[in-house]
C-alpha cells in the first residue's frame, strides 16, 4: 500500500510524458530547432504541466503537512551562482546532443530501446562523478540535491 | 526527422505530468524532479526512502506499456544520436543536473510553479543551451 501510491504517481507521470510526446527525443529536439523542422509541442507540455502544478501546489501547500509524511520536503537553496549556471548549461548541452532529459528518459526505459539504457547508464555515471567532484569542491560532505 | 505538432495531446500530457507533481506533493511532500528522485536512489537516506523512489521510477517505466496496451503500438522513440554521442550527452546531463540541482521536471515545472527565481534562471539557461546545441549540431556542423 505504501508503495502503491508512488507507483501510481510514477505511472501518471510516465503516461503524461508518453502522451505529450516527450518520450521521443526527435520531438524534443525539433522543439529546439526553431531554424529547422520546428515542432512547438513542448511549449504546450510545459504550459499544461505548469498550470496544473501552479494551481495544485497553491492548494496542497496550504496544508500543515502532506498526507503520508510528517512534513513537506521543499528545496531550501536560493543560490543563483556559477554552479547553477554552469550545471544547467552543461545539462542543456547533453539534452541538445541526445534529446533525452532525465524525466523523459526514465519513462522511456519501459520501451526497452537500447539507446535509452545507454543514455541512462552514462547519466547515472555522470551523477556519481559530479557527487564526488562536488564533495571535493566542498571539502567533504556529500552535495545535497535540491529542486 | 520530422515530427507532427500535437498541441492538444501535448497539453493533456503536460496536465498529467502536473497532476503527478501535485499528487506527490500531497501524498509524500516531495518535489517531482527526476534529478532529485534518481539522486536519492543513488544515495538513499534509508531503505524506506529508496523504496518509494524505486516504486515511482517503476511506475514511470510502466507508462509506455500502458500506452502499448491501450493503442496496440509502441510510443515512438527516435534517437538520432549514435552511441558515442549518447554516452557523452548522458555524462553531460548527469554532471549538469547534479551541479544545477535539477532538470526540466524539478526546475522547469515544480520550481517555476513555486515561482522560484533560482529555477527560472536554471530553466532559461538549460533551454538556451539546448537550443544552441541543436542549432550547432543541425545547422553549423550539419549532422
GROMACS .gro file of C-alpha atoms in nm:
model
  290
    1UNK     CA    1   0.000   0.000   0.000
    2UNK     CA    2   0.281   0.241   0.093
    3UNK     CA    3   0.444   0.178  -0.242
    4UNK     CA    4   0.122   0.171  -0.443
    5UNK     CA    5   0.088   0.549  -0.425
    6UNK     CA    6   0.435   0.638  -0.558
    7UNK     CA    7   0.397   0.366  -0.822
    8UNK     CA    8   0.066   0.516  -0.935
    9UNK     CA    9   0.210   0.869  -0.936
   10UNK     CA   10   0.502   0.746  -1.144
   11UNK     CA   11   0.259   0.583  -1.384
   12UNK     CA   12   0.063   0.908  -1.426
   13UNK     CA   13   0.391   1.090  -1.491
   14UNK     CA   14   0.507   0.823  -1.739
   15UNK     CA   15   0.176   0.831  -1.922
   16UNK     CA   16   0.192   1.210  -1.935
   17UNK     CA   17   0.543   1.202  -2.083
   18UNK     CA   18   0.430   0.939  -2.336
   19UNK     CA   19   0.110   1.120  -2.433
   20UNK     CA   20   0.291   1.453  -2.455
   21UNK     CA   21   0.548   1.308  -2.698
   22UNK     CA   22   0.837   1.396  -2.467
   23UNK     CA   23   0.933   1.029  -2.464
   24UNK     CA   24   1.051   1.079  -2.824
   25UNK     CA   25   1.392   1.254  -2.845
   26UNK     CA   26   1.323   1.355  -3.206
   27UNK     CA   27   1.019   1.555  -3.095
   28UNK     CA   28   1.211   1.722  -2.813
   29UNK     CA   29   1.497   1.816  -3.045
   30UNK     CA   30   1.253   1.957  -3.302
   31UNK     CA   31   1.120   2.190  -3.034
   32UNK     CA   32   1.465   2.342  -3.002
   33UNK     CA   33   1.520   2.353  -3.377
   34UNK     CA   34   1.346   2.681  -3.447
   35UNK     CA   35   1.563   2.727  -3.757
   36UNK     CA   36   1.463   2.385  -3.894
   37UNK     CA   37   1.166   2.147  -3.854
   38UNK     CA   38   1.022   2.337  -3.559
   39UNK     CA   39   0.766   2.144  -3.350
   40UNK     CA   40   0.628   2.376  -3.078
   41UNK     CA   41   0.459   2.087  -2.888
   42UNK     CA   42   0.696   2.103  -2.590
   43UNK     CA   43   0.571   2.454  -2.508
   44UNK     CA   44   0.223   2.304  -2.468
   45UNK     CA   45   0.359   2.031  -2.241
   46UNK     CA   46   0.519   2.294  -2.022
   47UNK     CA   47   0.205   2.509  -2.024
   48UNK     CA   48  -0.021   2.219  -1.925
   49UNK     CA   49   0.214   2.094  -1.656
   50UNK     CA   50   0.279   2.441  -1.514
   51UNK     CA   51  -0.088   2.539  -1.498
   52UNK     CA   52  -0.185   2.223  -1.307
   53UNK     CA   53   0.119   2.230  -1.078
   54UNK     CA   54   0.087   2.602  -1.002
   55UNK     CA   55  -0.278   2.571  -0.900
   56UNK     CA   56  -0.235   2.233  -0.727
   57UNK     CA   57   0.064   2.347  -0.521
   58UNK     CA   58  -0.135   2.653  -0.405
   59UNK     CA   59  -0.396   2.418  -0.258
   60UNK     CA   60  -0.163   2.146  -0.127
   61UNK     CA   61   0.096   2.370   0.035
   62UNK     CA   62  -0.176   2.536   0.241
   63UNK     CA   63  -0.192   2.214   0.441
   64UNK     CA   64   0.025   2.181   0.752
   65UNK     CA   65   0.171   1.853   0.621
   66UNK     CA   66   0.140   1.601   0.336
   67UNK     CA   67  -0.095   1.304   0.382
   68UNK     CA   68   0.158   1.029   0.450
   69UNK     CA   69   0.470   1.209   0.576
   70UNK     CA   70   0.527   1.432   0.880
   71UNK     CA   71   0.642   1.734   0.675
   72UNK     CA   72   0.694   1.880   0.328
   73UNK     CA   73   1.043   1.848   0.182
   74UNK     CA   74   1.089   2.169  -0.016
   75UNK     CA   75   1.419   2.283  -0.167
   76UNK     CA   76   1.585   2.544   0.052
   77UNK     CA   77   1.868   2.661  -0.177
   78UNK     CA   78   1.807   3.001  -0.332
   79UNK     CA   79   2.161   3.044  -0.464
   80UNK     CA   80   2.199   3.172  -0.819
   81UNK     CA   81   2.567   3.102  -0.863
   82UNK     CA   82   2.826   2.961  -1.102
   83UNK     CA   83   2.730   2.606  -1.009
   84UNK     CA   84   2.365   2.659  -1.102
   85UNK     CA   85   2.454   2.834  -1.428
   86UNK     CA   86   2.738   2.601  -1.529
   87UNK     CA   87   2.545   2.290  -1.434
   88UNK     CA   88   2.233   2.400  -1.620
   89UNK     CA   89   2.435   2.496  -1.929
   90UNK     CA   90   2.604   2.154  -1.926
   91UNK     CA   91   2.268   1.982  -1.885
   92UNK     CA   92   2.135   2.176  -2.185
   93UNK     CA   93   2.437   2.065  -2.389
   94UNK     CA   94   2.370   1.698  -2.313
   95UNK     CA   95   1.995   1.741  -2.369
   96UNK     CA   96   2.060   1.901  -2.708
   97UNK     CA   97   2.311   1.628  -2.803
   98UNK     CA   98   2.071   1.343  -2.729
   99UNK     CA   99   1.714   1.470  -2.694
  100UNK     CA  100   1.691   1.298  -2.354
  101UNK     CA  101   1.634   1.476  -2.024
  102UNK     CA  102   1.609   1.270  -1.701
  103UNK     CA  103   1.229   1.296  -1.680
  104UNK     CA  104   1.191   1.193  -2.044
  105UNK     CA  105   1.442   0.908  -2.031
  106UNK     CA  106   1.308   0.733  -1.717
  107UNK     CA  107   0.964   0.656  -1.868
  108UNK     CA  108   1.138   0.565  -2.196
  109UNK     CA  109   1.306   0.277  -2.007
  110UNK     CA  110   0.976   0.095  -2.050
  111UNK     CA  111   1.016   0.085  -2.429
  112UNK     CA  112   1.332  -0.133  -2.391
  113UNK     CA  113   1.504   0.085  -2.651
  114UNK     CA  114   1.880   0.013  -2.608
  115UNK     CA  115   1.970   0.381  -2.665
  116UNK     CA  116   1.772   0.476  -2.353
  117UNK     CA  117   1.966   0.231  -2.137
  118UNK     CA  118   2.296   0.356  -2.277
  119UNK     CA  119   2.199   0.719  -2.213
  120UNK     CA  120   2.077   0.648  -1.859
  121UNK     CA  121   2.389   0.446  -1.770
  122UNK     CA  122   2.603   0.740  -1.878
  123UNK     CA  123   2.375   0.984  -1.693
  124UNK     CA  124   2.399   0.785  -1.368
  125UNK     CA  125   2.777   0.771  -1.407
  126UNK     CA  126   2.778   1.147  -1.459
  127UNK     CA  127   2.573   1.198  -1.144
  128UNK     CA  128   2.815   0.989  -0.939
  129UNK     CA  129   3.116   1.171  -1.087
  130UNK     CA  130   2.951   1.505  -1.005
  131UNK     CA  131   2.883   1.399  -0.647
  132UNK     CA  132   3.250   1.316  -0.599
  133UNK     CA  133   3.356   1.643  -0.763
  134UNK     CA  134   3.114   1.842  -0.552
  135UNK     CA  135   3.228   1.671  -0.233
  136UNK     CA  136   3.587   1.761  -0.320
  137UNK     CA  137   3.496   2.122  -0.401
  138UNK     CA  138   3.309   2.149  -0.073
  139UNK     CA  139   3.591   1.989   0.124
  140UNK     CA  140   3.394   1.681   0.225
  141UNK     CA  141   3.031   1.602   0.283
  142UNK     CA  142   2.801   1.494   0.003
  143UNK     CA  143   2.636   1.760  -0.207
  144UNK     CA  144   2.266   1.784  -0.122
  145UNK     CA  145   2.038   1.754  -0.421
  146UNK     CA  146   1.762   2.009  -0.445
  147UNK     CA  147   1.477   2.101  -0.682
  148UNK     CA  148   1.331   1.352  -3.853
  149UNK     CA  149   1.002   1.543  -3.884
  150UNK     CA  150   0.750   1.520  -3.602
  151UNK     CA  151   0.389   1.634  -3.601
  152UNK     CA  152   0.278   1.932  -3.396
  153UNK     CA  153   0.039   1.788  -3.133
  154UNK     CA  154  -0.092   2.081  -2.925
  155UNK     CA  155  -0.386   1.901  -2.760
  156UNK     CA  156  -0.208   1.573  -2.682
  157UNK     CA  157   0.091   1.764  -2.551
  158UNK     CA  158  -0.126   1.992  -2.338
  159UNK     CA  159  -0.309   1.688  -2.196
  160UNK     CA  160   0.020   1.504  -2.136
  161UNK     CA  161   0.154   1.812  -1.961
  162UNK     CA  162  -0.160   1.817  -1.746
  163UNK     CA  163  -0.090   1.458  -1.637
  164UNK     CA  164   0.271   1.547  -1.555
  165UNK     CA  165   0.138   1.834  -1.343
  166UNK     CA  166  -0.115   1.603  -1.176
  167UNK     CA  167   0.167   1.365  -1.081
  168UNK     CA  168   0.364   1.657  -0.935
  169UNK     CA  169   0.067   1.773  -0.728
  170UNK     CA  170  -0.014   1.420  -0.603
  171UNK     CA  171   0.346   1.358  -0.499
  172UNK     CA  172   0.346   1.682  -0.300
  173UNK     CA  173   0.010   1.599  -0.146
  174UNK     CA  174   0.098   1.241  -0.057
  175UNK     CA  175   0.467   1.244   0.028
  176UNK     CA  176   0.552   1.615   0.038
  177UNK     CA  177   0.816   1.578  -0.233
  178UNK     CA  178   0.914   1.773  -0.543
  179UNK     CA  179   0.851   1.574  -0.863
  180UNK     CA  180   1.200   1.623  -1.004
  181UNK     CA  181   1.364   1.339  -1.195
  182UNK     CA  182   1.710   1.456  -1.086
  183UNK     CA  183   1.635   1.454  -0.713
  184UNK     CA  184   1.442   1.132  -0.749
  185UNK     CA  185   1.735   0.947  -0.908
  186UNK     CA  186   1.992   1.115  -0.683
  187UNK     CA  187   1.806   0.972  -0.386
  188UNK     CA  188   1.815   0.627  -0.547
  189UNK     CA  189   2.193   0.651  -0.578
  190UNK     CA  190   2.236   0.773  -0.219
  191UNK     CA  191   1.916   0.699  -0.025
  192UNK     CA  192   1.862   0.833   0.323
  193UNK     CA  193   1.714   0.497   0.432
  194UNK     CA  194   1.571   0.176   0.291
  195UNK     CA  195   1.224   0.324   0.307
  196UNK     CA  196   1.344   0.634   0.122
  197UNK     CA  197   1.488   0.411  -0.151
  198UNK     CA  198   1.170   0.205  -0.184
  199UNK     CA  199   0.927   0.485  -0.270
  200UNK     CA  200   1.171   0.626  -0.527
  201UNK     CA  201   1.215   0.285  -0.689
  202UNK     CA  202   0.836   0.235  -0.698
  203UNK     CA  203   0.795   0.575  -0.863
  204UNK     CA  204   1.057   0.504  -1.133
  205UNK     CA  205   0.897   0.165  -1.196
  206UNK     CA  206   0.563   0.340  -1.239
  207UNK     CA  207   0.720   0.583  -1.487
  208UNK     CA  208   0.860   0.297  -1.696
  209UNK     CA  209   0.515   0.134  -1.697
  210UNK     CA  210   0.376   0.439  -1.882
  211UNK     CA  211   0.479   0.324  -2.232
  212UNK     CA  212   0.349  -0.029  -2.159
  213UNK     CA  213   0.005   0.105  -2.069
  214UNK     CA  214   0.022   0.307  -2.390
  215UNK     CA  215   0.104  -0.014  -2.579
  216UNK     CA  216  -0.186  -0.198  -2.413
  217UNK     CA  217  -0.429   0.085  -2.491
  218UNK     CA  218  -0.327   0.165  -2.850
  219UNK     CA  219  -0.160  -0.154  -2.974
  220UNK     CA  220   0.153   0.036  -3.080
  221UNK     CA  221   0.475   0.131  -2.901
  222UNK     CA  222   0.521   0.504  -2.850
  223UNK     CA  223   0.774   0.638  -3.097
  224UNK     CA  224   1.128   0.679  -2.960
  225UNK     CA  225   1.351   0.802  -3.244
  226UNK     CA  226   1.712   0.850  -3.144
  227UNK     CA  227   1.936   1.027  -3.394
  228UNK     CA  228   2.239   1.025  -3.165
  229UNK     CA  229   2.494   0.745  -3.204
  230UNK     CA  230   2.646   0.554  -2.910
  231UNK     CA  231   2.936   0.797  -2.853
  232UNK     CA  232   2.702   1.098  -2.860
  233UNK     CA  233   2.463   0.921  -2.619
  234UNK     CA  234   2.740   0.845  -2.371
  235UNK     CA  235   2.894   1.195  -2.386
  236UNK     CA  236   2.549   1.356  -2.374
  237UNK     CA  237   2.442   1.131  -2.086
  238UNK     CA  238   2.755   1.221  -1.889
  239UNK     CA  239   2.691   1.593  -1.955
  240UNK     CA  240   2.329   1.559  -1.841
  241UNK     CA  241   2.426   1.367  -1.525
  242UNK     CA  242   2.700   1.609  -1.422
  243UNK     CA  243   2.496   1.913  -1.527
  244UNK     CA  244   2.175   1.832  -1.341
  245UNK     CA  245   2.370   1.744  -1.026
  246UNK     CA  246   2.553   2.077  -1.017
  247UNK     CA  247   2.246   2.261  -1.142
  248UNK     CA  248   2.033   2.097  -0.872
  249UNK     CA  249   1.755   1.987  -1.107
  250UNK     CA  250   1.628   1.937  -1.459
  251UNK     CA  251   1.320   2.002  -1.671
  252UNK     CA  252   1.077   1.850  -1.421
  253UNK     CA  253   1.232   1.980  -1.097
  254UNK     CA  254   1.330   2.332  -1.205
  255UNK     CA  255   1.120   2.370  -1.518
  256UNK     CA  256   0.788   2.258  -1.372
  257UNK     CA  257   0.794   2.232  -0.991
  258UNK     CA  258   1.039   2.518  -0.937
  259UNK     CA  259   0.861   2.755  -1.176
  260UNK     CA  260   0.525   2.660  -1.020
  261UNK     CA  261   0.671   2.770  -0.685
  262UNK     CA  262   0.788   3.095  -0.851
  263UNK     CA  263   1.149   3.021  -0.760
  264UNK     CA  264   1.393   3.271  -0.918
  265UNK     CA  265   1.668   3.007  -0.895
  266UNK     CA  266   1.459   2.765  -1.102
  267UNK     CA  267   1.373   3.036  -1.354
  268UNK     CA  268   1.742   3.109  -1.411
  269UNK     CA  269   1.819   2.735  -1.437
  270UNK     CA  270   1.534   2.675  -1.683
  271UNK     CA  271   1.626   2.969  -1.909
  272UNK     CA  272   1.989   2.853  -1.903
  273UNK     CA  273   1.932   2.489  -1.996
  274UNK     CA  274   1.669   2.577  -2.257
  275UNK     CA  275   1.903   2.827  -2.423
  276UNK     CA  276   2.194   2.584  -2.402
  277UNK     CA  277   1.989   2.300  -2.555
  278UNK     CA  278   1.867   2.525  -2.838
  279UNK     CA  279   2.221   2.643  -2.910
  280UNK     CA  280   2.348   2.284  -2.910
  281UNK     CA  281   2.077   2.169  -3.152
  282UNK     CA  282   2.149   2.468  -3.376
  283UNK     CA  283   2.520   2.390  -3.388
  284UNK     CA  284   2.468   2.016  -3.448
  285UNK     CA  285   2.200   2.058  -3.717
  286UNK     CA  286   2.290   2.383  -3.891
  287UNK     CA  287   2.659   2.450  -3.828
  288UNK     CA  288   2.811   2.102  -3.826
  289UNK     CA  289   2.518   1.984  -4.039
  290UNK     CA  290   2.491   1.633  -3.896
   0.00000   0.00000   0.00000
